[in-house]
């Protein structure tokens, strides 16, 4: 057993996000583990780009109101204590509501194959998509 060294928070890359997003890498599994765990903080209106995960993704909302949408679906709201699972290959985005910061824990797995990406990134989420109807 060991206490892992804490890594400094870092700004999420603009090529994958719109708005101000910061993350703390809590755990980046070492073989044989492929687990990944980050705490991600979104400023109001900030969001990911459209993306999918080869092995799926689980989000646990810590604070604020999260907006999430699967391609072709309605935007859903998730609140602190809610956990949302996105299945492998489902294109989606997630981010903060317009009026508050939002934090979530995000859990996903690496593929174990350096030639296969964990996440496939797509287009930016437009303002019209972000402001679409909510479920």
Short mmCIF file of C-alpha atoms in Angstrom, two decimals:
data_model
loop_
_atom_site.label_atom_id
_atom_site.label_comp_id
_atom_site.label_asym_id
_atom_site.label_seq_id
_atom_site.Cartn_x
_atom_site.Cartn_y
_atom_site.Cartn_z
CA UNK A 1 0.00 0.00 0.00
CA UNK A 2 1.19 3.51 -0.77
CA UNK A 3 -0.06 7.08 -0.85
CA UNK A 4 0.27 8.25 -4.43
CA UNK A 5 2.01 11.51 -5.18
CA UNK A 6 -0.49 14.27 -5.91
CA UNK A 7 -0.18 15.81 -9.34
CA UNK A 8 -0.82 19.53 -9.83
CA UNK A 9 -4.13 20.63 -11.36
CA UNK A 10 -3.86 21.54 -15.03
CA UNK A 11 -5.95 23.38 -17.58
CA UNK A 12 -7.77 21.07 -19.98
CA UNK A 13 -6.72 21.49 -23.61
CA UNK A 14 -8.74 23.92 -25.75
CA UNK A 15 -8.72 21.41 -28.61
CA UNK A 16 -11.06 19.15 -26.56
CA UNK A 17 -13.06 21.70 -24.52
CA UNK A 18 -14.97 24.99 -24.85
CA UNK A 19 -14.56 27.44 -21.96
CA UNK A 20 -12.47 27.16 -18.82
CA UNK A 21 -11.97 23.59 -17.64
CA UNK A 22 -9.41 22.32 -15.15
CA UNK A 23 -8.63 18.79 -14.01
CA UNK A 24 -6.78 16.89 -11.37
CA UNK A 25 -5.47 13.50 -12.41
CA UNK A 26 -6.27 11.42 -9.34
CA UNK A 27 -5.27 8.05 -10.74
CA UNK A 28 -3.74 6.91 -14.03
CA UNK A 29 -3.51 3.16 -13.62
CA UNK A 30 -0.26 1.31 -13.88
CA UNK A 31 -0.21 -2.15 -15.46
CA UNK A 32 -2.10 -4.31 -15.06
CA UNK A 33 -4.66 -1.63 -14.09
CA UNK A 34 -6.11 0.44 -16.91
CA UNK A 35 -8.35 2.57 -14.67
CA UNK A 36 -8.31 6.36 -15.00
CA UNK A 37 -9.87 8.79 -12.50
CA UNK A 38 -9.95 12.59 -12.78
CA UNK A 39 -11.71 15.39 -10.92
CA UNK A 40 -12.82 17.92 -13.55
CA UNK A 41 -14.00 21.49 -12.85
CA UNK A 42 -16.07 23.37 -15.43
CA UNK A 43 -16.78 27.12 -15.41
CA UNK A 44 -20.34 28.12 -16.33
CA UNK A 45 -21.11 27.18 -19.97
CA UNK A 46 -17.84 25.22 -20.28
CA UNK A 47 -18.12 21.79 -21.90
CA UNK A 48 -16.33 18.97 -23.61
CA UNK A 49 -16.34 18.48 -27.35
CA UNK A 50 -18.30 15.59 -28.79
CA UNK A 51 -16.39 12.43 -27.92
CA UNK A 52 -16.71 8.72 -27.18
CA UNK A 53 -14.80 6.24 -25.05
CA UNK A 54 -13.72 2.87 -26.37
CA UNK A 55 -14.61 1.17 -23.05
CA UNK A 56 -17.29 3.58 -21.76
CA UNK A 57 -17.20 6.25 -19.07
CA UNK A 58 -18.78 6.90 -15.68
CA UNK A 59 -19.34 10.41 -14.28
CA UNK A 60 -20.21 11.22 -10.67
CA UNK A 61 -21.43 14.78 -10.14
CA UNK A 62 -19.80 16.42 -7.10
CA UNK A 63 -21.16 19.97 -7.29
CA UNK A 64 -23.22 22.22 -9.54
CA UNK A 65 -25.49 21.13 -12.37
CA UNK A 66 -24.09 19.00 -15.20
CA UNK A 67 -25.55 19.04 -18.67
CA UNK A 68 -25.03 15.85 -20.69
CA UNK A 69 -26.16 14.74 -24.11
CA UNK A 70 -25.74 11.63 -26.23
CA UNK A 71 -25.70 12.24 -29.99
CA UNK A 72 -29.30 12.41 -31.18
CA UNK A 73 -30.74 12.62 -27.65
CA UNK A 74 -32.04 15.40 -25.45
CA UNK A 75 -29.84 17.22 -22.95
CA UNK A 76 -30.19 15.81 -19.45
CA UNK A 77 -29.39 17.51 -16.15
CA UNK A 78 -27.48 15.71 -13.41
CA UNK A 79 -26.98 17.03 -9.89
CA UNK A 80 -24.62 16.32 -6.98
CA UNK A 81 -24.76 12.66 -6.04
CA UNK A 82 -25.96 11.55 -9.50
CA UNK A 83 -23.86 9.01 -11.38
CA UNK A 84 -24.11 8.77 -15.17
CA UNK A 85 -22.81 5.89 -17.29
CA UNK A 86 -22.03 6.29 -20.99
CA UNK A 87 -21.58 2.97 -22.83
CA UNK A 88 -18.61 2.17 -25.07
CA UNK A 89 -18.60 4.05 -28.36
CA UNK A 90 -21.55 6.37 -27.55
CA UNK A 91 -20.78 9.86 -28.79
CA UNK A 92 -21.64 12.47 -26.15
CA UNK A 93 -20.64 15.69 -24.41
CA UNK A 94 -20.90 17.01 -20.85
CA UNK A 95 -20.37 20.33 -19.14
CA UNK A 96 -21.64 22.96 -16.73
CA UNK A 97 -25.00 24.69 -16.82
CA UNK A 98 -24.89 28.38 -17.79
CA UNK A 99 -25.30 29.76 -14.28
CA UNK A 100 -22.92 27.77 -12.05
CA UNK A 101 -19.61 25.96 -11.84
CA UNK A 102 -19.76 22.16 -11.98
CA UNK A 103 -17.37 19.46 -10.76
CA UNK A 104 -17.48 15.78 -11.58
CA UNK A 105 -15.37 12.74 -11.02
CA UNK A 106 -14.78 10.85 -14.25
CA UNK A 107 -13.81 7.18 -14.39
CA UNK A 108 -12.81 5.33 -17.55
CA UNK A 109 -10.39 2.66 -18.68
CA UNK A 110 -7.46 2.64 -21.02
CA UNK A 111 -7.36 0.00 -23.73
CA UNK A 112 -4.01 -1.48 -22.79
CA UNK A 113 -2.99 -1.03 -26.44
CA UNK A 114 -0.97 2.13 -27.16
CA UNK A 115 -2.24 2.00 -30.76
CA UNK A 116 -5.91 2.23 -29.71
CA UNK A 117 -7.04 5.55 -28.21
CA UNK A 118 -9.05 5.58 -24.97
CA UNK A 119 -11.09 8.55 -26.18
CA UNK A 120 -12.10 9.54 -29.71
CA UNK A 121 -12.59 13.31 -29.97
CA UNK A 122 -15.00 14.91 -32.44
CA UNK A 123 -16.41 18.33 -33.28
CA UNK A 124 -16.95 21.25 -30.93
CA UNK A 125 -20.40 21.40 -29.33
CA UNK A 126 -22.04 24.45 -30.88
CA UNK A 127 -23.86 27.08 -28.84
CA UNK A 128 -27.11 25.91 -30.49
CA UNK A 129 -26.45 22.30 -29.42
CA UNK A 130 -25.49 23.41 -25.90
CA UNK A 131 -28.67 25.51 -25.62
CA UNK A 132 -30.94 22.77 -27.00
CA UNK A 133 -34.00 21.32 -25.26
CA UNK A 134 -33.47 19.58 -21.94
CA UNK A 135 -35.14 16.38 -20.81
#
